[in-house]
Amino acid sequence: MKAVVYEQYGPPDVLHFKEVEKPTPKDNEVLIKVYATPVNYGDITARNFANIPPRKFNMPLLLWLPALAFFGLRKPRIHILGSEFAGKVEAIGRDVKLFKEGDPVFGYLGQNMGANAEYLCMPEGGMVALKPANMTYEEASAVPYGGIMALTLLRKVNVQSGQRVLINGASGGIGSVALQLAKYYGAQVTGVCSTPRLEYVRTLGADKVIDYTEEDFTQNGETYDLIFDILGKSSFSRCKDSLTQNGRYLLASFKLDKLLQMLRTSIVDSSKKVICAMASEKPEDLVFLRELAEAGKIKTIIDRCYPLEQTAEAHRYVEEGLKKGHVVITVHA
Ligand SMILES: NC(=O)c1ccc[n+]([C@@H]2O[C@H](COP(=O)([O-])OP(=O)(O)OC[C@H]3O[C@@H](n4cnc5c(N)ncnc54)[C@H](OP(=O)(O)O)[C@@H]3O)[C@@H](O)[C@H]2O)c1
């Protein structure tokens, strides 16, 4: 089969289109013909992992070392990127009960990746589910990563109808779904991003947008029940006055100092809490996301599609910071 392979860390040029062995499903696995797979934050990071200094890694140092060991110290251990996908079940292992040949599916491979290829195998009980019927393969392929992360992180703070929520990083993979989920839960949502993506964030349903290159949301006198910072670009000390009395400061990316703040605000009698949370992966959440998509509660906006052989070009476009929505590799049309 055709795949995009990388054997050394570096810029998009390390990605090569080549012939590799087609996988064979084990007894409990499904073989999936990949139709579409987006380029997301994880792809860009994994492609160049060894060249990212620990200070630029958005998580505690203690997680950087195992991540480096996982991805490979000098050379990548995994050779095919692509953590999320949509496609069709091509064949099933003999013990598979949940899927049949021809089922349209979408799913998440996590850091094991492998979707930048014509075929992939997954255990039937893994992060795979029937794809939303109202979405194209390209649209559906961009739901799992941001959807799972946003859903499981937002659950930690129990967003309520009528709450005021600010999402710092609303135009990215996680923030774009977090915004739509917060709207689904009935919150009033402000999305923060940079100038080129203001319209995109409005289209996703934000009640208000703030351009972080023009305005510091911590200085505008507004208060929020939840500030969800995706990249951890703000700080609790600066956000404190922008939180309501029992406000929550939720972080998807955090270092040790933020973990210590979480500990402190959980022990000391502070009404405003810092919450650093790790997402969890459960196949039933994919089913829930499918139901939300089919009910029109979450949508995917595609900026550009590239054929598999132009994956390096797609990485370049994402890295240039020009995208307004998702950039997706169309593997089979
Ligand atoms: N906790 C967990 O379980 C978990 C799981 C997965 C990932 N993560 C973390 O999530 C992060 C990736 O999230 P993602 O995939 O959504 O990334 P992404 O797609 O690259 O989006 C990044 C977002 O941050 C915004 N941004 C960039 N600089 C900013 C600034 N100075 N101030 C405010 N916003 C800024 C971007 O806006 P513009 O594009 O408009 O500039 C964009 O909306 C990584 O740090 C990763 O480690 C955490």
mmCIF file of C-alpha atoms and ligand atoms in Angstrom:
data_model
loop_
_atom_site.group_PDB
_atom_site.id
_atom_site.type_symbol
_atom_site.label_atom_id
_atom_site.label_comp_id
_atom_site.label_asym_id
_atom_site.label_seq_id
_atom_site.Cartn_x
_atom_site.Cartn_y
_atom_site.Cartn_z
ATOM 1 C CA MET A 1 0.000 0.000 0.000
ATOM 2 C CA LYS A 2 1.006 3.650 -0.315
ATOM 3 C CA ALA A 3 1.910 5.579 2.832
ATOM 4 C CA VAL A 4 3.750 8.694 3.906
ATOM 5 C CA VAL A 5 6.778 7.653 5.908
ATOM 6 C CA TYR A 6 9.392 9.560 7.887
ATOM 7 C CA GLU A 7 12.651 8.066 9.106
ATOM 8 C CA GLN A 8 14.253 11.114 10.655
ATOM 9 C CA TYR A 9 12.967 14.086 12.623
ATOM 10 C CA GLY A 10 12.854 17.437 10.900
ATOM 11 C CA PRO A 11 10.923 19.790 8.615
ATOM 12 C CA PRO A 12 8.098 18.623 6.313
ATOM 13 C CA ASP A 13 10.691 17.426 3.744
ATOM 14 C CA VAL A 14 11.346 14.359 5.939
ATOM 15 C CA LEU A 15 7.936 13.014 4.849
ATOM 16 C CA HIS A 16 8.200 10.619 1.886
ATOM 17 C CA PHE A 17 5.456 9.000 -0.130
ATOM 18 C CA LYS A 18 6.339 5.331 -0.567
ATOM 19 C CA GLU A 19 5.177 1.744 -0.833
ATOM 20 C CA VAL A 20 4.943 -0.176 2.471
ATOM 21 C CA GLU A 21 3.472 -3.498 3.512
ATOM 22 C CA LYS A 22 -0.313 -3.526 3.851
ATOM 23 C CA PRO A 23 -1.322 -4.544 7.407
ATOM 24 C CA THR A 24 -3.280 -7.729 8.101
ATOM 25 C CA PRO A 25 -5.939 -7.649 10.829
ATOM 26 C CA LYS A 26 -5.519 -9.931 13.850
ATOM 27 C CA ASP A 27 -8.533 -11.940 15.024
ATOM 28 C CA ASN A 28 -9.864 -9.027 17.126
ATOM 29 C CA GLU A 29 -9.014 -6.297 14.619
ATOM 30 C CA VAL A 30 -10.658 -4.466 11.751
ATOM 31 C CA LEU A 31 -8.774 -3.502 8.593
ATOM 32 C CA ILE A 32 -9.768 0.038 7.651
ATOM 33 C CA LYS A 33 -9.390 1.613 4.237
ATOM 34 C CA VAL A 34 -8.457 5.192 5.127
ATOM 35 C CA TYR A 35 -10.367 7.882 3.226
ATOM 36 C CA ALA A 36 -9.226 10.963 5.116
ATOM 37 C CA THR A 37 -6.839 11.983 7.905
ATOM 38 C CA PRO A 38 -6.169 15.540 9.142
ATOM 39 C CA VAL A 39 -2.856 17.155 9.985
ATOM 40 C CA ASN A 40 -3.153 18.156 13.635
ATOM 41 C CA TYR A 41 -0.958 19.450 16.456
ATOM 42 C CA GLY A 42 0.253 15.920 17.279
ATOM 43 C CA ASP A 43 1.483 15.280 13.722
ATOM 44 C CA ILE A 44 3.490 18.475 13.601
ATOM 45 C CA THR A 45 4.959 17.798 17.054
ATOM 46 C CA ALA A 46 5.779 14.110 16.449
ATOM 47 C CA ARG A 47 7.431 14.861 13.094
ATOM 48 C CA ASN A 48 10.029 17.034 14.801
ATOM 49 C CA PHE A 49 9.920 15.743 18.380
ATOM 50 C CA ALA A 50 13.639 15.342 19.152
ATOM 51 C CA ASN A 51 14.273 18.923 17.993
ATOM 52 C CA ILE A 52 11.733 20.419 20.401
ATOM 53 C CA PRO A 53 13.580 21.609 23.512
ATOM 54 C CA PRO A 54 11.950 20.615 26.824
ATOM 55 C CA ARG A 55 11.143 24.271 27.585
ATOM 56 C CA LYS A 56 8.964 24.387 24.444
ATOM 57 C CA PHE A 57 7.206 21.138 25.355
ATOM 58 C CA ASN A 58 3.794 22.147 26.735
ATOM 59 C CA MET A 59 3.731 19.527 29.465
ATOM 60 C CA PRO A 60 5.804 18.818 32.626
ATOM 61 C CA LEU A 61 9.395 17.726 32.015
ATOM 62 C CA LEU A 62 8.519 14.416 33.661
ATOM 63 C CA LEU A 63 6.268 13.693 30.657
ATOM 64 C CA TRP A 64 8.761 14.945 28.052
ATOM 65 C CA LEU A 65 11.280 12.177 28.778
ATOM 66 C CA PRO A 66 8.821 9.254 28.404
ATOM 67 C CA ALA A 67 7.393 10.949 25.311
ATOM 68 C CA LEU A 68 10.887 11.204 23.799
ATOM 69 C CA ALA A 69 11.522 7.551 24.663
ATOM 70 C CA PHE A 70 8.180 6.656 23.065
ATOM 71 C CA PHE A 71 8.736 8.614 19.848
ATOM 72 C CA GLY A 72 12.434 7.666 19.639
ATOM 73 C CA LEU A 73 15.545 9.433 20.943
ATOM 74 C CA ARG A 74 17.443 10.254 17.771
ATOM 75 C CA LYS A 75 15.196 8.783 15.097
ATOM 76 C CA PRO A 76 11.452 8.271 15.081
ATOM 77 C CA ARG A 77 10.345 4.867 16.322
ATOM 78 C CA ILE A 78 6.993 5.316 14.610
ATOM 79 C CA HIS A 79 7.264 5.886 10.879
ATOM 80 C CA ILE A 80 3.748 6.794 9.799
ATOM 81 C CA LEU A 81 1.980 9.860 11.236
ATOM 82 C CA GLY A 82 -1.767 10.538 11.382
ATOM 83 C CA SER A 83 -3.606 10.156 14.690
ATOM 84 C CA GLU A 84 -7.215 10.444 13.502
ATOM 85 C CA PHE A 85 -9.040 9.185 10.449
ATOM 86 C CA ALA A 86 -12.279 8.324 8.706
ATOM 87 C CA GLY A 87 -12.630 5.384 6.355
ATOM 88 C CA LYS A 88 -14.411 2.155 5.600
ATOM 89 C CA VAL A 89 -14.043 -1.287 7.146
ATOM 90 C CA GLU A 90 -12.360 -3.359 4.437
ATOM 91 C CA ALA A 91 -12.061 -6.663 6.329
ATOM 92 C CA ILE A 92 -12.566 -8.003 9.854
ATOM 93 C CA GLY A 93 -10.713 -10.534 12.015
ATOM 94 C CA ARG A 94 -12.620 -13.688 12.778
ATOM 95 C CA ASP A 95 -13.560 -12.679 16.360
ATOM 96 C CA VAL A 96 -14.874 -9.213 15.422
ATOM 97 C CA LYS A 97 -18.530 -8.681 16.326
ATOM 98 C CA LEU A 98 -18.986 -4.899 16.449
ATOM 99 C CA PHE A 99 -18.211 -4.056 12.805
ATOM 100 C CA LYS A 100 -18.783 -5.563 9.385
ATOM 101 C CA GLU A 101 -17.196 -5.073 5.994
ATOM 102 C CA GLY A 102 -18.244 -1.797 4.394
ATOM 103 C CA ASP A 103 -19.049 0.049 7.655
ATOM 104 C CA PRO A 104 -18.099 3.752 7.438
ATOM 105 C CA VAL A 105 -16.053 4.541 10.545
ATOM 106 C CA PHE A 106 -13.992 7.266 12.185
ATOM 107 C CA GLY A 107 -11.444 6.942 14.932
ATOM 108 C CA TYR A 108 -8.423 7.974 16.930
ATOM 109 C CA LEU A 109 -5.075 6.172 17.031
ATOM 110 C CA GLY A 110 -3.494 8.467 19.623
ATOM 111 C CA GLN A 111 0.264 8.661 19.735
ATOM 112 C CA ASN A 112 0.649 5.299 17.988
ATOM 113 C CA MET A 113 -0.526 7.101 14.830
ATOM 114 C CA GLY A 114 -0.461 5.391 11.405
ATOM 115 C CA ALA A 115 -3.330 7.000 9.461
ATOM 116 C CA ASN A 116 -1.158 8.617 6.758
ATOM 117 C CA ALA A 117 -1.542 5.383 4.820
ATOM 118 C CA GLU A 118 -4.038 3.620 2.606
ATOM 119 C CA TYR A 119 -4.911 1.066 5.292
ATOM 120 C CA LEU A 120 -4.639 0.639 9.038
ATOM 121 C CA CYS A 121 -5.684 -1.996 11.595
ATOM 122 C CA MET A 122 -7.382 -1.360 14.932
ATOM 123 C CA PRO A 123 -8.830 -3.596 17.659
ATOM 124 C CA GLU A 124 -12.623 -3.552 17.412
ATOM 125 C CA GLY A 125 -12.791 -2.287 21.035
ATOM 126 C CA GLY A 126 -10.395 0.591 20.291
ATOM 127 C CA MET A 127 -11.194 4.222 19.581
ATOM 128 C CA VAL A 128 -13.270 3.520 16.505
ATOM 129 C CA ALA A 129 -16.993 4.008 15.858
ATOM 130 C CA LEU A 130 -19.444 4.406 12.993
ATOM 131 C CA LYS A 131 -18.856 7.796 11.394
ATOM 132 C CA PRO A 132 -21.465 10.606 11.562
ATOM 133 C CA ALA A 133 -23.804 9.937 8.628
ATOM 134 C CA ASN A 134 -24.193 13.639 7.809
ATOM 135 C CA MET A 135 -20.465 14.323 7.482
ATOM 136 C CA THR A 136 -18.091 13.698 4.596
ATOM 137 C CA TYR A 137 -15.074 11.490 5.344
ATOM 138 C CA GLU A 138 -12.905 14.619 5.437
ATOM 139 C CA GLU A 139 -15.191 16.343 7.955
ATOM 140 C CA ALA A 140 -15.592 13.237 10.126
ATOM 141 C CA SER A 141 -11.844 12.566 10.197
ATOM 142 C CA ALA A 142 -11.258 15.863 12.022
ATOM 143 C CA VAL A 143 -13.691 15.178 14.877
ATOM 144 C CA PRO A 144 -11.969 12.521 17.055
ATOM 145 C CA TYR A 145 -8.816 14.235 18.369
ATOM 146 C CA GLY A 146 -10.290 17.636 19.234
ATOM 147 C CA GLY A 147 -13.600 16.056 20.202
ATOM 148 C CA ILE A 148 -12.213 13.527 22.672
ATOM 149 C CA MET A 149 -9.819 16.031 24.242
ATOM 150 C CA ALA A 150 -12.397 18.823 24.519
ATOM 151 C CA LEU A 151 -15.176 16.556 25.785
ATOM 152 C CA THR A 152 -13.193 14.778 28.469
ATOM 153 C CA LEU A 153 -11.458 17.948 29.673
ATOM 154 C CA LEU A 154 -14.694 19.974 29.810
ATOM 155 C CA ARG A 155 -16.358 17.173 31.784
ATOM 156 C CA LYS A 156 -13.867 17.822 34.611
ATOM 157 C CA VAL A 157 -15.466 21.233 35.193
ATOM 158 C CA ASN A 158 -19.109 20.378 34.598
ATOM 159 C CA VAL A 159 -20.124 23.298 32.386
ATOM 160 C CA GLN A 160 -23.659 24.477 33.154
ATOM 161 C CA SER A 161 -26.263 26.257 31.093
ATOM 162 C CA GLY A 162 -25.995 30.030 31.426
ATOM 163 C CA GLN A 163 -22.330 30.004 32.489
ATOM 164 C CA ARG A 164 -19.850 32.354 30.876
ATOM 165 C CA VAL A 165 -16.958 30.457 29.290
ATOM 166 C CA LEU A 166 -13.795 31.800 27.666
ATOM 167 C CA ILE A 167 -11.691 29.553 25.457
ATOM 168 C CA ASN A 168 -8.137 30.753 24.914
ATOM 169 C CA GLY A 169 -7.150 28.993 21.685
ATOM 170 C CA ALA A 170 -10.638 28.565 20.213
ATOM 171 C CA SER A 171 -9.441 28.182 16.616
ATOM 172 C CA GLY A 172 -7.319 25.074 17.200
ATOM 173 C CA GLY A 173 -8.040 21.352 17.187
ATOM 174 C CA ILE A 174 -9.224 21.180 20.815
ATOM 175 C CA GLY A 175 -10.594 24.715 21.188
ATOM 176 C CA SER A 176 -12.821 24.539 18.099
ATOM 177 C CA VAL A 177 -14.729 21.579 19.560
ATOM 178 C CA ALA A 178 -14.579 22.893 23.148
ATOM 179 C CA LEU A 179 -16.330 26.040 21.933
ATOM 180 C CA GLN A 180 -19.104 24.043 20.262
ATOM 181 C CA LEU A 181 -19.491 21.704 23.254
ATOM 182 C CA ALA A 182 -19.726 24.639 25.667
ATOM 183 C CA LYS A 183 -22.460 26.095 23.424
ATOM 184 C CA TYR A 184 -24.183 22.692 23.416
ATOM 185 C CA TYR A 185 -24.145 22.707 27.249
ATOM 186 C CA GLY A 186 -25.834 26.125 27.127
ATOM 187 C CA ALA A 187 -22.903 28.375 27.991
ATOM 188 C CA GLN A 188 -22.248 31.823 26.636
ATOM 189 C CA VAL A 189 -18.883 31.478 24.919
ATOM 190 C CA THR A 190 -16.059 33.883 24.137
ATOM 191 C CA GLY A 191 -13.407 32.525 21.771
ATOM 192 C CA VAL A 192 -9.858 33.869 21.776
ATOM 193 C CA CYS A 193 -7.574 33.464 18.740
ATOM 194 C CA SER A 194 -5.458 35.581 16.394
ATOM 195 C CA THR A 195 -6.672 37.922 13.640
ATOM 196 C CA PRO A 196 -6.837 35.513 10.647
ATOM 197 C CA ARG A 197 -9.134 33.099 12.490
ATOM 198 C CA LEU A 198 -11.659 35.471 14.080
ATOM 199 C CA GLU A 199 -14.266 34.799 11.389
ATOM 200 C CA TYR A 200 -13.701 31.031 11.647
ATOM 201 C CA VAL A 201 -14.320 31.133 15.412
ATOM 202 C CA ARG A 202 -17.467 33.231 14.864
ATOM 203 C CA THR A 203 -18.688 30.651 12.342
ATOM 204 C CA LEU A 204 -18.217 27.933 14.960
ATOM 205 C CA GLY A 205 -20.802 29.748 17.079
ATOM 206 C CA ALA A 206 -18.839 31.967 19.477
ATOM 207 C CA ASP A 207 -20.992 34.663 21.067
ATOM 208 C CA LYS A 208 -17.964 36.911 21.190
ATOM 209 C CA VAL A 209 -14.434 36.720 19.783
ATOM 210 C CA ILE A 210 -11.252 38.334 21.084
ATOM 211 C CA ASP A 211 -8.092 38.767 19.037
ATOM 212 C CA TYR A 212 -5.208 38.031 21.396
ATOM 213 C CA THR A 213 -2.850 40.114 19.245
ATOM 214 C CA GLU A 214 -5.022 43.185 19.855
ATOM 215 C CA GLU A 215 -6.640 42.707 23.255
ATOM 216 C CA ASP A 216 -5.671 41.111 26.559
ATOM 217 C CA PHE A 217 -8.841 39.376 27.763
ATOM 218 C CA THR A 218 -7.664 39.653 31.366
ATOM 219 C CA GLN A 219 -7.792 43.457 31.123
ATOM 220 C CA ASN A 220 -11.252 44.055 29.663
ATOM 221 C CA GLY A 221 -13.225 43.904 32.913
ATOM 222 C CA GLU A 222 -15.265 40.825 31.859
ATOM 223 C CA THR A 223 -15.604 37.817 34.168
ATOM 224 C CA TYR A 224 -16.045 34.138 33.325
ATOM 225 C CA ASP A 225 -17.147 31.019 35.196
ATOM 226 C CA LEU A 226 -14.604 29.064 33.201
ATOM 227 C CA ILE A 227 -11.408 30.085 31.441
ATOM 228 C CA PHE A 228 -10.179 27.132 29.378
ATOM 229 C CA ASP A 229 -6.634 27.773 28.170
ATOM 230 C CA ILE A 230 -5.600 25.220 25.544
ATOM 231 C CA LEU A 231 -1.898 26.073 25.159
ATOM 232 C CA GLY A 232 -1.463 27.492 28.676
ATOM 233 C CA LYS A 233 -0.469 30.889 27.277
ATOM 234 C CA SER A 234 -2.143 32.806 30.122
ATOM 235 C CA SER A 235 -1.465 32.535 33.833
ATOM 236 C CA PHE A 236 -3.681 32.040 36.865
ATOM 237 C CA SER A 237 -2.380 35.196 38.510
ATOM 238 C CA ARG A 238 -3.380 37.259 35.463
ATOM 239 C CA CYS A 239 -6.711 35.444 35.003
ATOM 240 C CA LYS A 240 -7.804 35.479 38.644
ATOM 241 C CA ASP A 241 -9.656 38.798 38.439
ATOM 242 C CA SER A 242 -11.392 37.594 35.239
ATOM 243 C CA LEU A 243 -12.889 34.601 37.070
ATOM 244 C CA THR A 244 -16.243 34.739 38.865
ATOM 245 C CA GLN A 245 -16.287 33.863 42.557
ATOM 246 C CA ASN A 246 -16.264 30.093 42.031
ATOM 247 C CA GLY A 247 -14.602 30.293 38.636
ATOM 248 C CA ARG A 248 -12.423 27.535 37.202
ATOM 249 C CA TYR A 249 -9.158 27.970 35.320
ATOM 250 C CA LEU A 250 -8.818 24.836 33.187
ATOM 251 C CA LEU A 251 -5.566 23.963 31.445
ATOM 252 C CA ALA A 252 -4.983 21.439 28.665
ATOM 253 C CA SER A 253 -1.251 22.268 28.632
ATOM 254 C CA PHE A 254 0.605 22.774 31.876
ATOM 255 C CA LYS A 255 3.992 22.577 33.507
ATOM 256 C CA LEU A 256 4.942 21.766 37.089
ATOM 257 C CA ASP A 257 4.231 25.321 38.326
ATOM 258 C CA LYS A 258 0.583 25.035 37.200
ATOM 259 C CA LEU A 259 0.275 21.603 38.846
ATOM 260 C CA LEU A 260 1.476 23.179 42.078
ATOM 261 C CA GLN A 261 -1.112 25.946 41.675
ATOM 262 C CA MET A 262 -3.767 23.291 41.219
ATOM 263 C CA LEU A 263 -2.622 21.604 44.416
ATOM 264 C CA ARG A 264 -2.565 24.889 46.293
ATOM 265 C CA THR A 265 -6.036 26.016 45.163
ATOM 266 C CA SER A 266 -7.440 22.575 45.981
ATOM 267 C CA ILE A 267 -6.051 22.621 49.541
ATOM 268 C CA VAL A 268 -6.188 26.285 50.498
ATOM 269 C CA ASP A 269 -9.678 27.669 50.914
ATOM 270 C CA SER A 270 -9.768 29.306 47.516
ATOM 271 C CA SER A 271 -13.078 29.615 45.700
ATOM 272 C CA LYS A 272 -11.259 29.976 42.364
ATOM 273 C CA LYS A 273 -9.575 26.733 41.307
ATOM 274 C CA VAL A 274 -6.840 25.785 38.868
ATOM 275 C CA ILE A 275 -7.537 22.492 37.102
ATOM 276 C CA CYS A 276 -4.826 20.776 35.055
ATOM 277 C CA ALA A 277 -6.417 17.815 33.359
ATOM 278 C CA MET A 278 -5.434 14.931 31.122
ATOM 279 C CA ALA A 279 -7.951 13.678 28.588
ATOM 280 C CA SER A 280 -9.115 10.075 28.613
ATOM 281 C CA GLU A 281 -10.066 7.898 25.663
ATOM 282 C CA LYS A 282 -13.293 5.915 25.676
ATOM 283 C CA PRO A 283 -14.959 4.572 22.507
ATOM 284 C CA GLU A 284 -18.388 5.576 23.856
ATOM 285 C CA ASP A 285 -17.273 9.211 23.691
ATOM 286 C CA LEU A 286 -16.752 8.802 19.953
ATOM 287 C CA VAL A 287 -20.334 7.539 19.733
ATOM 288 C CA PHE A 288 -21.491 10.591 21.718
ATOM 289 C CA LEU A 289 -19.563 12.896 19.349
ATOM 290 C CA ARG A 290 -21.169 11.155 16.378
ATOM 291 C CA GLU A 291 -24.622 11.774 17.889
ATOM 292 C CA LEU A 292 -23.793 15.448 18.469
ATOM 293 C CA ALA A 293 -22.546 15.790 14.889
ATOM 294 C CA GLU A 294 -25.660 14.103 13.519
ATOM 295 C CA ALA A 295 -27.824 16.430 15.626
ATOM 296 C CA GLY A 296 -25.977 19.411 14.116
ATOM 297 C CA LYS A 297 -24.440 20.383 17.468
ATOM 298 C CA ILE A 298 -20.831 20.093 16.309
ATOM 299 C CA LYS A 299 -19.441 20.704 12.852
ATOM 300 C CA THR A 300 -16.074 20.581 11.148
ATOM 301 C CA ILE A 301 -14.928 23.363 8.872
ATOM 302 C CA ILE A 302 -12.333 22.284 6.343
ATOM 303 C CA ASP A 303 -9.843 24.812 5.094
ATOM 304 C CA ARG A 304 -7.937 22.665 2.572
ATOM 305 C CA CYS A 305 -7.559 19.080 1.430
ATOM 306 C CA TYR A 306 -4.373 17.594 0.000
ATOM 307 C CA PRO A 307 -3.812 14.206 -1.648
ATOM 308 C CA LEU A 308 -1.708 11.736 0.356
ATOM 309 C CA GLU A 309 1.366 12.282 -1.818
ATOM 310 C CA GLN A 310 1.287 16.001 -0.877
ATOM 311 C CA THR A 311 1.292 15.439 2.905
ATOM 312 C CA ALA A 312 4.555 17.388 3.278
ATOM 313 C CA GLU A 313 2.853 20.346 1.552
ATOM 314 C CA ALA A 314 -0.067 20.065 3.988
ATOM 315 C CA HIS A 315 2.357 20.138 6.951
ATOM 316 C CA ARG A 316 4.016 23.243 5.486
ATOM 317 C CA TYR A 317 0.670 25.001 5.165
ATOM 318 C CA VAL A 318 -0.285 24.178 8.768
ATOM 319 C CA GLU A 319 3.106 25.299 10.076
ATOM 320 C CA GLU A 320 2.861 28.597 8.220
ATOM 321 C CA GLY A 321 -0.069 29.360 10.538
ATOM 322 C CA LEU A 322 -2.424 30.205 7.662
ATOM 323 C CA LYS A 323 -5.152 27.619 8.164
ATOM 324 C CA LYS A 324 -8.664 28.653 9.078
ATOM 325 C CA GLY A 325 -10.192 25.340 9.991
ATOM 326 C CA HIS A 326 -8.886 21.836 9.380
ATOM 327 C CA VAL A 327 -6.300 20.684 6.869
ATOM 328 C CA VAL A 328 -7.095 17.167 5.747
ATOM 329 C CA ILE A 329 -5.262 14.556 3.684
ATOM 330 C CA THR A 330 -7.614 12.797 1.288
ATOM 331 C CA VAL A 331 -6.241 9.275 1.040
ATOM 332 C CA HIS A 332 -9.008 7.656 -1.030
ATOM 333 C CA ALA A 333 -11.613 9.821 -2.740
HETATM 334 N N1 LIG B 1 -4.362 17.605 28.548
HETATM 335 C C1 LIG B 1 -4.458 16.689 27.604
HETATM 336 O O1 LIG B 1 -4.916 15.549 27.817
HETATM 337 C C2 LIG B 1 -4.023 17.047 26.209
HETATM 338 C C3 LIG B 1 -4.300 16.189 25.148
HETATM 339 C C4 LIG B 1 -3.894 16.550 23.876
HETATM 340 C C5 LIG B 1 -3.211 17.728 23.663
HETATM 341 N N2 LIG B 1 -2.923 18.531 24.730
HETATM 342 C C6 LIG B 1 -2.214 19.785 24.551
HETATM 343 O O2 LIG B 1 -3.028 20.624 23.745
HETATM 344 C C7 LIG B 1 -2.188 21.475 23.003
HETATM 345 C C8 LIG B 1 -2.586 21.418 21.529
HETATM 346 O O3 LIG B 1 -3.907 21.858 21.376
HETATM 347 P P1 LIG B 1 -4.543 21.971 19.916
HETATM 348 O O4 LIG B 1 -4.384 20.679 19.221
HETATM 349 O O5 LIG B 1 -5.854 22.579 20.022
HETATM 350 O O6 LIG B 1 -3.507 22.996 19.228
HETATM 351 P P2 LIG B 1 -3.666 23.818 17.895
HETATM 352 O O7 LIG B 1 -4.614 23.178 16.968
HETATM 353 O O8 LIG B 1 -2.282 24.115 17.432
HETATM 354 O O9 LIG B 1 -4.362 25.191 18.388
HETATM 355 C C9 LIG B 1 -3.665 26.114 19.197
HETATM 356 C C10 LIG B 1 -4.617 27.239 19.555
HETATM 357 O O10 LIG B 1 -3.942 28.145 20.438
HETATM 358 C C11 LIG B 1 -4.048 29.474 19.913
HETATM 359 N N3 LIG B 1 -2.900 30.271 20.305
HETATM 360 C C12 LIG B 1 -1.651 30.283 19.800
HETATM 361 N N4 LIG B 1 -0.902 31.171 20.461
HETATM 362 C C13 LIG B 1 -1.717 31.781 21.372
HETATM 363 C C14 LIG B 1 -1.537 32.805 22.335
HETATM 364 N N5 LIG B 1 -0.371 33.420 22.489
HETATM 365 N N6 LIG B 1 -2.589 33.149 23.106
HETATM 366 C C15 LIG B 1 -3.787 32.533 22.962
HETATM 367 N N7 LIG B 1 -4.029 31.547 22.060
HETATM 368 C C16 LIG B 1 -2.987 31.178 21.286
HETATM 369 C C17 LIG B 1 -4.169 29.291 18.414
HETATM 370 O O11 LIG B 1 -4.778 30.448 17.833
HETATM 371 P P3 LIG B 1 -4.251 31.036 16.434
HETATM 372 O O12 LIG B 1 -4.010 29.832 15.551
HETATM 373 O O13 LIG B 1 -5.369 31.886 15.930
HETATM 374 O O14 LIG B 1 -2.988 31.761 16.725
HETATM 375 C C18 LIG B 1 -5.077 28.065 18.354
HETATM 376 O O15 LIG B 1 -6.411 28.437 18.566
HETATM 377 C C19 LIG B 1 -0.753 21.019 23.211
HETATM 378 O O16 LIG B 1 -0.103 21.885 24.110
HETATM 379 C C20 LIG B 1 -0.914 19.640 23.793
HETATM 380 O O17 LIG B 1 0.161 19.307 24.644
HETATM 381 C C21 LIG B 1 -3.327 18.222 25.983
#
